PDB file of C-alpha atoms in Angstrom:
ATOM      1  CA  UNK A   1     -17.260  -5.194  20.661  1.00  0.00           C
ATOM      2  CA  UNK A   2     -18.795  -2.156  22.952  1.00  0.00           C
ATOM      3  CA  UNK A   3     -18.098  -4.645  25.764  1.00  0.00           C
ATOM      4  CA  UNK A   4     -14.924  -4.898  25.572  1.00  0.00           C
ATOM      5  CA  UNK A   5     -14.475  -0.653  26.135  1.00  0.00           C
ATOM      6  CA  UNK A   6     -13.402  -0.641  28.994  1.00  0.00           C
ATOM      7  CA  UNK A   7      -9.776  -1.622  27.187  1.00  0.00           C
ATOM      8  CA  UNK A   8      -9.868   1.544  25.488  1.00  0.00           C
ATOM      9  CA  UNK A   9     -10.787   3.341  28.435  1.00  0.00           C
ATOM     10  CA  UNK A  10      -7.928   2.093  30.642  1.00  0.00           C
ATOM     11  CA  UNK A  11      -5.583   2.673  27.591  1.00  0.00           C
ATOM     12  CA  UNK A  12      -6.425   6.284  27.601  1.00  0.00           C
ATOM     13  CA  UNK A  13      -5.185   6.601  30.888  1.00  0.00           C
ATOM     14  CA  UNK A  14      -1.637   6.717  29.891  1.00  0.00           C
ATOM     15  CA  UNK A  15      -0.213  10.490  29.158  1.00  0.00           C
ATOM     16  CA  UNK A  16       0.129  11.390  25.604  1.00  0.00           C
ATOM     17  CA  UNK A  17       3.363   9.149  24.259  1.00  0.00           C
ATOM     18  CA  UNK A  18       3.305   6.572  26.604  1.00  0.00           C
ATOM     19  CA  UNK A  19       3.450   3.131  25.190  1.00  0.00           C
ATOM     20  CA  UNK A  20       2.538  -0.064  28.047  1.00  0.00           C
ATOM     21  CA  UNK A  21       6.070  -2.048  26.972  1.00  0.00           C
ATOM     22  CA  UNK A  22       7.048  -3.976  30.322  1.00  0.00           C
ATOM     23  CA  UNK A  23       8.977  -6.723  30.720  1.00  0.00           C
ATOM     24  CA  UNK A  24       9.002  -9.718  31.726  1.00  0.00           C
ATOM     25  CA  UNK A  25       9.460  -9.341  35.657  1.00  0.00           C
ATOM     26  CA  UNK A  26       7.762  -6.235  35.473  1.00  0.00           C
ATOM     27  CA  UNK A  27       4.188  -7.998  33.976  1.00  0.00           C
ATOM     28  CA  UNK A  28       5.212 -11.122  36.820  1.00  0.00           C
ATOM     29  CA  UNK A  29       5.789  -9.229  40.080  1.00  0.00           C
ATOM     30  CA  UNK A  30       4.573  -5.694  39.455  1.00  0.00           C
ATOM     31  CA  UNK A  31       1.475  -6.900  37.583  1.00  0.00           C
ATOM     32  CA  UNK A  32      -0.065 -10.520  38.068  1.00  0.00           C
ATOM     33  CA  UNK A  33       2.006 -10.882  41.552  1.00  0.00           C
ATOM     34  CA  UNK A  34      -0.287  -7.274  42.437  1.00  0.00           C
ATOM     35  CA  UNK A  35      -3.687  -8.556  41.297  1.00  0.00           C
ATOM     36  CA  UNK A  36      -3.056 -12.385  42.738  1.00  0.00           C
ATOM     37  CA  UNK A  37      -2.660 -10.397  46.356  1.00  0.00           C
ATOM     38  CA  UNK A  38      -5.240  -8.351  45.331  1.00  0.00           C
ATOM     39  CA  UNK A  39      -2.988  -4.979  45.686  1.00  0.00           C
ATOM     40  CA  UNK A  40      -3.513  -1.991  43.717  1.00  0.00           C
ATOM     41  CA  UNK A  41      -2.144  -2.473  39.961  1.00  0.00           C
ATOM     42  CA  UNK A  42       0.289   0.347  39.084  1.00  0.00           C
ATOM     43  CA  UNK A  43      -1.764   0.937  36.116  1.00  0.00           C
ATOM     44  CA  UNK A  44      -5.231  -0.223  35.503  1.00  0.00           C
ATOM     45  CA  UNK A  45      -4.729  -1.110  31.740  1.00  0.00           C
ATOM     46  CA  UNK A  46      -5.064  -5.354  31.506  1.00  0.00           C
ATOM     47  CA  UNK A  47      -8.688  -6.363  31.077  1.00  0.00           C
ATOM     48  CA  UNK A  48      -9.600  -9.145  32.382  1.00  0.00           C
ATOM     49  CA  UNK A  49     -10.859 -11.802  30.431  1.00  0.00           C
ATOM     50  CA  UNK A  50     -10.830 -15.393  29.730  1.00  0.00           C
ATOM     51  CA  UNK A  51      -8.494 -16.123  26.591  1.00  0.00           C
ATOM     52  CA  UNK A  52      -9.595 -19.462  25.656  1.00  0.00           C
ATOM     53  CA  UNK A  53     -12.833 -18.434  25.365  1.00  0.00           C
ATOM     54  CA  UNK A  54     -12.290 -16.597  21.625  1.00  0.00           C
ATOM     55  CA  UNK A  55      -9.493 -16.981  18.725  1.00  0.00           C
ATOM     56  CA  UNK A  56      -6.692 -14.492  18.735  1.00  0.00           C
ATOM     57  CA  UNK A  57      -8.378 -12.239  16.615  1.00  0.00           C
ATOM     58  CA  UNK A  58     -11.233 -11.746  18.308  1.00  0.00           C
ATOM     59  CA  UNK A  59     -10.232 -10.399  20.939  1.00  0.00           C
ATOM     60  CA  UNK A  60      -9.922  -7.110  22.026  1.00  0.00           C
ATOM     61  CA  UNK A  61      -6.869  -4.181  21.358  1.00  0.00           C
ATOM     62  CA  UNK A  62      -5.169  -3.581  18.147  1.00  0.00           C
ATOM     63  CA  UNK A  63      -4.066  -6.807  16.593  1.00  0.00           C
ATOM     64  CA  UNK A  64      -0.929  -4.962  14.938  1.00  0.00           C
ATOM     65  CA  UNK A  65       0.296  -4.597  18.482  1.00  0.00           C
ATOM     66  CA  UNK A  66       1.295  -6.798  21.687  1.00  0.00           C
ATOM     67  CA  UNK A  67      -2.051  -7.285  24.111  1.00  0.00           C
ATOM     68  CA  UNK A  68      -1.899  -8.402  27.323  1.00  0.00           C
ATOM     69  CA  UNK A  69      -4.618  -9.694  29.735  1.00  0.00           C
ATOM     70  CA  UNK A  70      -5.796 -11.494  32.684  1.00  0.00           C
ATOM     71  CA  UNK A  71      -7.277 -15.095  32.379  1.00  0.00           C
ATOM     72  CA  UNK A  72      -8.649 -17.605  34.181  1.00  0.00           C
ATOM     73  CA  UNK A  73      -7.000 -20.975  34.085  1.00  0.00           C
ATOM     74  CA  UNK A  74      -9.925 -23.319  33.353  1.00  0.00           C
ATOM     75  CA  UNK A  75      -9.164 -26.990  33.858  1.00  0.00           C
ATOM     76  CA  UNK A  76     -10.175 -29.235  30.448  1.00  0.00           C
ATOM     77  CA  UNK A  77     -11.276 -32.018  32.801  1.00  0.00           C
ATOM     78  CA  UNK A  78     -13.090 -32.241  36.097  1.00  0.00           C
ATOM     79  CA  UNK A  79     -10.541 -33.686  38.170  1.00  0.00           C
ATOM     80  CA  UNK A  80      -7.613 -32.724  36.063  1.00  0.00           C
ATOM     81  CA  UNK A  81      -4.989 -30.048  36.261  1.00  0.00           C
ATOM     82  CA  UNK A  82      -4.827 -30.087  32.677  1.00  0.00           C
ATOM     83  CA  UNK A  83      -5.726 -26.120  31.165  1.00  0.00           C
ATOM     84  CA  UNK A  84      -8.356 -26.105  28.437  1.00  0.00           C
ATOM     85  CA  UNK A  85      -6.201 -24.298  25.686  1.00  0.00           C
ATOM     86  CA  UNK A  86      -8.916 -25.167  22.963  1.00  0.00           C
ATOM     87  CA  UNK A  87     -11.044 -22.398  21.110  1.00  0.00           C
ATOM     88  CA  UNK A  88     -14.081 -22.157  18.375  1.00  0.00           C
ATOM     89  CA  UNK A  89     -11.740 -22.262  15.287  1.00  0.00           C
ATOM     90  CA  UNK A  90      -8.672 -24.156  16.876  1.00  0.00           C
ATOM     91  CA  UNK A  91      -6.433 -24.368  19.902  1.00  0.00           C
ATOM     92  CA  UNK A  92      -2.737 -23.023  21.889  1.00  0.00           C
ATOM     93  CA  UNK A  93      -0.198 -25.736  21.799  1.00  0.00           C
ATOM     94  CA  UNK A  94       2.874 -24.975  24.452  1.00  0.00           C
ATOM     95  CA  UNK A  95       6.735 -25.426  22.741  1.00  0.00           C
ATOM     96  CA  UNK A  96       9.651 -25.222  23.588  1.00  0.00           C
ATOM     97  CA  UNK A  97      10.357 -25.687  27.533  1.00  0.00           C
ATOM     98  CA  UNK A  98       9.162 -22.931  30.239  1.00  0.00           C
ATOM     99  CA  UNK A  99      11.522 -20.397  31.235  1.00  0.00           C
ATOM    100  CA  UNK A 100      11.954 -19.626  35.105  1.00  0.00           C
ATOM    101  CA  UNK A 101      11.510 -15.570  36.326  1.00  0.00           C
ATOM    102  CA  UNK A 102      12.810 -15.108  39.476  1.00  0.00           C
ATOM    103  CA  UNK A 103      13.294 -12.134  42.194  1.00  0.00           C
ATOM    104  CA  UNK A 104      16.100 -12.499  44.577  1.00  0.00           C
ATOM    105  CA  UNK A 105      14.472  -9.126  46.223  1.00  0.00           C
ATOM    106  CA  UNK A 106      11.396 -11.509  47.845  1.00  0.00           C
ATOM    107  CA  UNK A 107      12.424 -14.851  46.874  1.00  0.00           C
ATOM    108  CA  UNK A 108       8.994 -14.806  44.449  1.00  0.00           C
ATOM    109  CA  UNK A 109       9.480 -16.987  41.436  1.00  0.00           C
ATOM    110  CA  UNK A 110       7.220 -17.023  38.138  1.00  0.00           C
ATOM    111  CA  UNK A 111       6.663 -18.833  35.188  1.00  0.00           C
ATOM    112  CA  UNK A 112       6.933 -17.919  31.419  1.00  0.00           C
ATOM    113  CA  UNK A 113       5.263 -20.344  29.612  1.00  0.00           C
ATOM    114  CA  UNK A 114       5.333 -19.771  25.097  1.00  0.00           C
ATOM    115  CA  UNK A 115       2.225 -21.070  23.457  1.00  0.00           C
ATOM    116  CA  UNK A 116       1.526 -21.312  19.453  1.00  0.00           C
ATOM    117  CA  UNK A 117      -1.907 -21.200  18.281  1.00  0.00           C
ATOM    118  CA  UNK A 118      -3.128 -23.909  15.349  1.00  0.00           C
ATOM    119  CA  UNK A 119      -6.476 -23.567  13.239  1.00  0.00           C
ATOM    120  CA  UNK A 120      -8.692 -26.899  13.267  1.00  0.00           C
ATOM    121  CA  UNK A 121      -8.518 -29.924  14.776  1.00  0.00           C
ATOM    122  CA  UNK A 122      -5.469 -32.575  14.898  1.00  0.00           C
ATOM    123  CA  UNK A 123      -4.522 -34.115  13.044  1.00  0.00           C
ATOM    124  CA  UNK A 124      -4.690 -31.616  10.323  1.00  0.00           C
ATOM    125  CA  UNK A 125      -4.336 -28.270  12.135  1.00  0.00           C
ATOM    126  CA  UNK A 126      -2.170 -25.821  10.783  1.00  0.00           C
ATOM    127  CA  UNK A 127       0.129 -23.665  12.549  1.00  0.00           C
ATOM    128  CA  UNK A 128      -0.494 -19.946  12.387  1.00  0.00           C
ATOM    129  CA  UNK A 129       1.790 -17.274  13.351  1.00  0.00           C
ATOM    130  CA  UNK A 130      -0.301 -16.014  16.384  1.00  0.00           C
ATOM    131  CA  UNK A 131       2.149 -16.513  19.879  1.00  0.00           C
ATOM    132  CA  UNK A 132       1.555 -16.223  23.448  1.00  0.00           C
ATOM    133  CA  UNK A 133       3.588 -15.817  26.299  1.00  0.00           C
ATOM    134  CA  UNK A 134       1.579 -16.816  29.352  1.00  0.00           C
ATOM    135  CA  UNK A 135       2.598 -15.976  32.599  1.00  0.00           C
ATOM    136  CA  UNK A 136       2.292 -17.786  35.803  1.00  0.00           C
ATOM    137  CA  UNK A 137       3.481 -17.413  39.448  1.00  0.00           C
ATOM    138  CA  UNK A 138       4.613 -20.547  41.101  1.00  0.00           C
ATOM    139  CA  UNK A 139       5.067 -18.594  44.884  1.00  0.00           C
ATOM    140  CA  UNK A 140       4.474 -14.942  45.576  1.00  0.00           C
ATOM    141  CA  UNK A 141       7.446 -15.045  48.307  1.00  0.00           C
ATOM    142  CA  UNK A 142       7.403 -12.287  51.061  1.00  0.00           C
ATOM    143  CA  UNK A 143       3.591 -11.259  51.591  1.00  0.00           C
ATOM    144  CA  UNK A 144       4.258  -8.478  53.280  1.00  0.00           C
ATOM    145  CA  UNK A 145       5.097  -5.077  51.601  1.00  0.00           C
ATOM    146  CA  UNK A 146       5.951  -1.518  52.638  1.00  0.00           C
ATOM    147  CA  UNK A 147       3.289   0.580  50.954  1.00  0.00           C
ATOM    148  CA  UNK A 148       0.760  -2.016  51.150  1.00  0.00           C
ATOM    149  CA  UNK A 149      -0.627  -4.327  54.350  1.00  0.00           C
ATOM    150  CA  UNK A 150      -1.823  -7.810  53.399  1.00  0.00           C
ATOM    151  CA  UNK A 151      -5.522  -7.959  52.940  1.00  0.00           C
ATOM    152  CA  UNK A 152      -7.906 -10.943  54.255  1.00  0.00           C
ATOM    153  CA  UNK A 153      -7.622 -12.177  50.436  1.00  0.00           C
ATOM    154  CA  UNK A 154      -4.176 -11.820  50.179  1.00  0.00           C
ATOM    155  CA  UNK A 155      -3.055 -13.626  53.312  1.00  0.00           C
ATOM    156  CA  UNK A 156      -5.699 -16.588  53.175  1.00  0.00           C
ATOM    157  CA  UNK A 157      -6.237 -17.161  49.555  1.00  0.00           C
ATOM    158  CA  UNK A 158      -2.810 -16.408  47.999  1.00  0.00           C
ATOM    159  CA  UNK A 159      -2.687 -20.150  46.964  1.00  0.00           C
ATOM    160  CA  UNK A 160      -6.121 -20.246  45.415  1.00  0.00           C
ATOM    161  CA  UNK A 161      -5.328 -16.999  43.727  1.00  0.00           C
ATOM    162  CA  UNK A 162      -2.314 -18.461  42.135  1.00  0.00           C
ATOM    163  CA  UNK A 163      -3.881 -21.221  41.261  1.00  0.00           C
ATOM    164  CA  UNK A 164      -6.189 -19.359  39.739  1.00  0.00           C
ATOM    165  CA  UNK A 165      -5.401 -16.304  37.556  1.00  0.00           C
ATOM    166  CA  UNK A 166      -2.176 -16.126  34.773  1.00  0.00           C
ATOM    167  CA  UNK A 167      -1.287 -13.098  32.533  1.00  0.00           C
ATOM    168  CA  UNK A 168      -0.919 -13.571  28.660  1.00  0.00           C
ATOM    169  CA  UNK A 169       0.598 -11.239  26.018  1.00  0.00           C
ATOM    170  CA  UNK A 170      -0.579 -12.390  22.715  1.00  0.00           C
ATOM    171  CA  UNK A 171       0.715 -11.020  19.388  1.00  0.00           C
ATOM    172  CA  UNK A 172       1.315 -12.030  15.421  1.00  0.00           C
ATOM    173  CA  UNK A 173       5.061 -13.113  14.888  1.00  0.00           C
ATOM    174  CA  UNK A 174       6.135 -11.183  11.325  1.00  0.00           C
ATOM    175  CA  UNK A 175       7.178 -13.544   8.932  1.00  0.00           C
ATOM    176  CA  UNK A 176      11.050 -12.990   7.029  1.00  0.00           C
ATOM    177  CA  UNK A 177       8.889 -12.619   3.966  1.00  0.00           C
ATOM    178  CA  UNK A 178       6.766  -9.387   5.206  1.00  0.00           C
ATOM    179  CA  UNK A 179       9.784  -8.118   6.966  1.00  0.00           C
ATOM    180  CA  UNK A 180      11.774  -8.537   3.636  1.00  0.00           C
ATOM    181  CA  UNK A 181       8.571  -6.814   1.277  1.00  0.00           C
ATOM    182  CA  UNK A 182       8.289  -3.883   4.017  1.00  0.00           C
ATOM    183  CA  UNK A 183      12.020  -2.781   3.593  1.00  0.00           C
ATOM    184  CA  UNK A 184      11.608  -3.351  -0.420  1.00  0.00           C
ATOM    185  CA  UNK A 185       8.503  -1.145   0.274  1.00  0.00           C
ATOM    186  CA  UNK A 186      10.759   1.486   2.095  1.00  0.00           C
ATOM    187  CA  UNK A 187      13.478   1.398  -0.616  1.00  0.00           C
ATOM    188  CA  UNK A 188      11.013   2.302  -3.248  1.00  0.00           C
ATOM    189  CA  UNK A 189       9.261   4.836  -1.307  1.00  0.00           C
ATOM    190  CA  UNK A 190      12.929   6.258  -0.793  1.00  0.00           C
ATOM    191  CA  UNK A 191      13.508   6.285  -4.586  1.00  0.00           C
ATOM    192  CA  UNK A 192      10.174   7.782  -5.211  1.00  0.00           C
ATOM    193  CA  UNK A 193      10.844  10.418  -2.598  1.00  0.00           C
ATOM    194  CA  UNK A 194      13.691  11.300  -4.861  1.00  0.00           C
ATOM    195  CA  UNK A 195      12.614  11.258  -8.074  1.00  0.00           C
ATOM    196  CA  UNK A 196       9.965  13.734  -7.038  1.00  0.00           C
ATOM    197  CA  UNK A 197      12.515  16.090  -6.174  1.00  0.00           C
ATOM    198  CA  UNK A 198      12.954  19.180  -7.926  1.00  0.00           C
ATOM    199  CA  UNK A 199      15.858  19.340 -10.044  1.00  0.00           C
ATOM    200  CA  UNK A 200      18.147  22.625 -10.664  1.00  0.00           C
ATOM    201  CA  UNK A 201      19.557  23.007 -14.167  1.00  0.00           C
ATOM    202  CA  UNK A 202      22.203  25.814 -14.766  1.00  0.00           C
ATOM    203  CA  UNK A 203      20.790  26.886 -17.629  1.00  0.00           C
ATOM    204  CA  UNK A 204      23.606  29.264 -19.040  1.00  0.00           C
ATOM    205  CA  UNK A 205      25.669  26.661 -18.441  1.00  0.00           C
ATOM    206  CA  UNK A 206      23.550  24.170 -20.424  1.00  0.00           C
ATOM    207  CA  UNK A 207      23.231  26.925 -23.252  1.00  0.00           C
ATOM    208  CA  UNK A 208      27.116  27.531 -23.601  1.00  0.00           C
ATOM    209  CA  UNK A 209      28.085  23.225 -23.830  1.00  0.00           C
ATOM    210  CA  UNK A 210      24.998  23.549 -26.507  1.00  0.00           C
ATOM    211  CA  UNK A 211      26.957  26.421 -28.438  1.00  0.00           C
ATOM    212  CA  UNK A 212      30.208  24.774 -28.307  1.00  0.00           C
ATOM    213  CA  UNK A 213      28.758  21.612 -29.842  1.00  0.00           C
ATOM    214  CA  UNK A 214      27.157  23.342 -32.539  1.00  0.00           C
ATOM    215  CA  UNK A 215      30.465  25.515 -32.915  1.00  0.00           C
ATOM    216  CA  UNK A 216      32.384  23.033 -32.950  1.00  0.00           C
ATOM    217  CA  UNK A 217      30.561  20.729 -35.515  1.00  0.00           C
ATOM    218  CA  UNK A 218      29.970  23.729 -37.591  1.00  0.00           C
ATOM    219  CA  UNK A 219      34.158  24.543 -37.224  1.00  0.00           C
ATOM    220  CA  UNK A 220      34.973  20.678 -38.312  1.00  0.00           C
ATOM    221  CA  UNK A 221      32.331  20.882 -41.539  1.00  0.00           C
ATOM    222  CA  UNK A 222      33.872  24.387 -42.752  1.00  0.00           C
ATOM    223  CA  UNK A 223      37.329  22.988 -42.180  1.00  0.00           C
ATOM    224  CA  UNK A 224      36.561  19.898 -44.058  1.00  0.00           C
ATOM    225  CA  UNK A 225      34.362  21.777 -46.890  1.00  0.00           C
ATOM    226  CA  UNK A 226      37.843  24.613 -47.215  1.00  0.00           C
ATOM    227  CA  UNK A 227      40.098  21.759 -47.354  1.00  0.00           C
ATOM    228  CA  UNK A 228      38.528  19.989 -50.107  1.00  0.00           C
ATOM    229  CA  UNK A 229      37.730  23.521 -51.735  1.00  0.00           C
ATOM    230  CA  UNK A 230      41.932  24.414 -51.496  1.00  0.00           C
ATOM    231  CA  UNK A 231      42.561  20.930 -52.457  1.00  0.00           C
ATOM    232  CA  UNK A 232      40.629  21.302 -55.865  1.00  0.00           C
ATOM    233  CA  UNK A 233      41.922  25.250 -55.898  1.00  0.00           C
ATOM    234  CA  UNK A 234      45.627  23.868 -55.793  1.00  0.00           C
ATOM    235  CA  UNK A 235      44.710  21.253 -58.550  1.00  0.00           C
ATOM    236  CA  UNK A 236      43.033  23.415 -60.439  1.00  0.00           C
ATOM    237  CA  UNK A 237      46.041  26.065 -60.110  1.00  0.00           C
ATOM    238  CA  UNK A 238      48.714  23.021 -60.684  1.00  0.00           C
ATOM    239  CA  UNK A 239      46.909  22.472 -64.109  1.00  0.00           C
ATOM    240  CA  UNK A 240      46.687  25.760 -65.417  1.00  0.00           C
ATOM    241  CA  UNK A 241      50.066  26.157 -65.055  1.00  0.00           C
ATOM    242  CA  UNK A 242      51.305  23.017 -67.011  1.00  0.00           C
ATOM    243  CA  UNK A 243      48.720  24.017 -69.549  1.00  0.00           C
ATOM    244  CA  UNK A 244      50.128  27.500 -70.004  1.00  0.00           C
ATOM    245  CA  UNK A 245      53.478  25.867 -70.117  1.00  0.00           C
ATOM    246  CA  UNK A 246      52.176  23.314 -72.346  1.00  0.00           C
ATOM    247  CA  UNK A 247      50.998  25.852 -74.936  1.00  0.00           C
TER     248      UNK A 247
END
């Protein structure tokens, strides 16, 4: 998708071992509260694009890792407030109940909403295990800032702006089954690690237990072979000697 580069580009822009991990008030106040007042983002690294528009894994980024962007909200109806969550091979279908994100520093206040995405059509769509956590702001608080003046956008069409843009982090939830076949993977990587280690034999030791075995099982056959040999000696003696007597 050469379109979509400029994702790369903006991900190169973080030094060498830097991973984009922020949290929760960090992507609401720092992030989407930033580009809804039109104020310069801290890092330049969330494309902007419209979600809905393509199925999870479509769209841009690594889809082995979290991805985060800016979308449009884009009302299903005319003259509803109801978002169009539907795309070509299915659609994102909000559970569980939204969880409030607040900052007592400028009495802002944002929205975390978590969405699941199902392939085909209801009534017989199945659930998949793509998620998203889409963001919202509900009030951007205190306009004014220290390092930053309010611009004619920021100060007129704050509402508009809020109204208008959300940040989403989309990502695959691992299943207990691949989490339980990647440590069984590890263990037998671990084993294999080990039997391909080189082993150290004490040799002379090895040699001398050899020579003891053979010693001894040559000791126990001689013993047994000159006992039977005395015991037919001693026989042979005892009947000699009641012959002579006999005769």
């Amino acid at each position: 998708m050469d379109k979509f580069n400029f994702l790369r580009e903006g991900m190169m822009k973080l030094p060498p071992g830097f991973r984009f991990q922020p949290t929760d008030e960090e992507l609401v106040f720092e992030y989407l509260k930033r580009k809804v007042l039109s104020w310069p983002l801290p890092a330049s690294i969330i494309p902007e694009i419209n979600v809905f528009k393509f199925d999870p894994w479509d769209l841009p980024g690594d889809i082995e890792q979290e991805r985060y962007f800016f979308s449009n909200k884009e009302a299903k109806y005319p003259n509803g407030n109801r978002i169009n969550r539907a795309t070509a091979s299915g659609f994102w279908k909000a559970t569980g109940v939204d969880r409030q994100i607040g900052s007592s520093k400028n009495q802002a206040m944002g929205m975390k909403k978590t969405l699941v995405f199902y392939r085909g059509k209801n009534p017989h769509a199945s659930k998949t295990d793509w998620i998203m956590h889409e963001y919202r702001l509900v009030s951007v608080g205190n306009i004014a800032c220290n390092n930053f003046q309010p611009t004619k956008n920021s100060s007129q069409n704050s509402s508009e702006q809020i109204e208008k843009w959300v940040l989403c982090r989309i990502f695959m939830k691992k299943r207990n089954s691949e989490i339980n076949q990647a440590c069984k993977d590890e263990r037998i990587e671990n084993v294999a690690v080990m039997s391909h280690q080189p082993r150290f034999f004490d040799f002379l030791t090895r040699e001398k237990i050899v020579f003891d075995s053979v010693s001894s099982s040559s000791s126990s056959s001689s013993s047994s072979i000159i006992t039977e040999v005395s015991s037919n000696g001693e026989d042979l003696g005892e009947e000699s000697s009641s012959t002579r007597n006999f005769f």
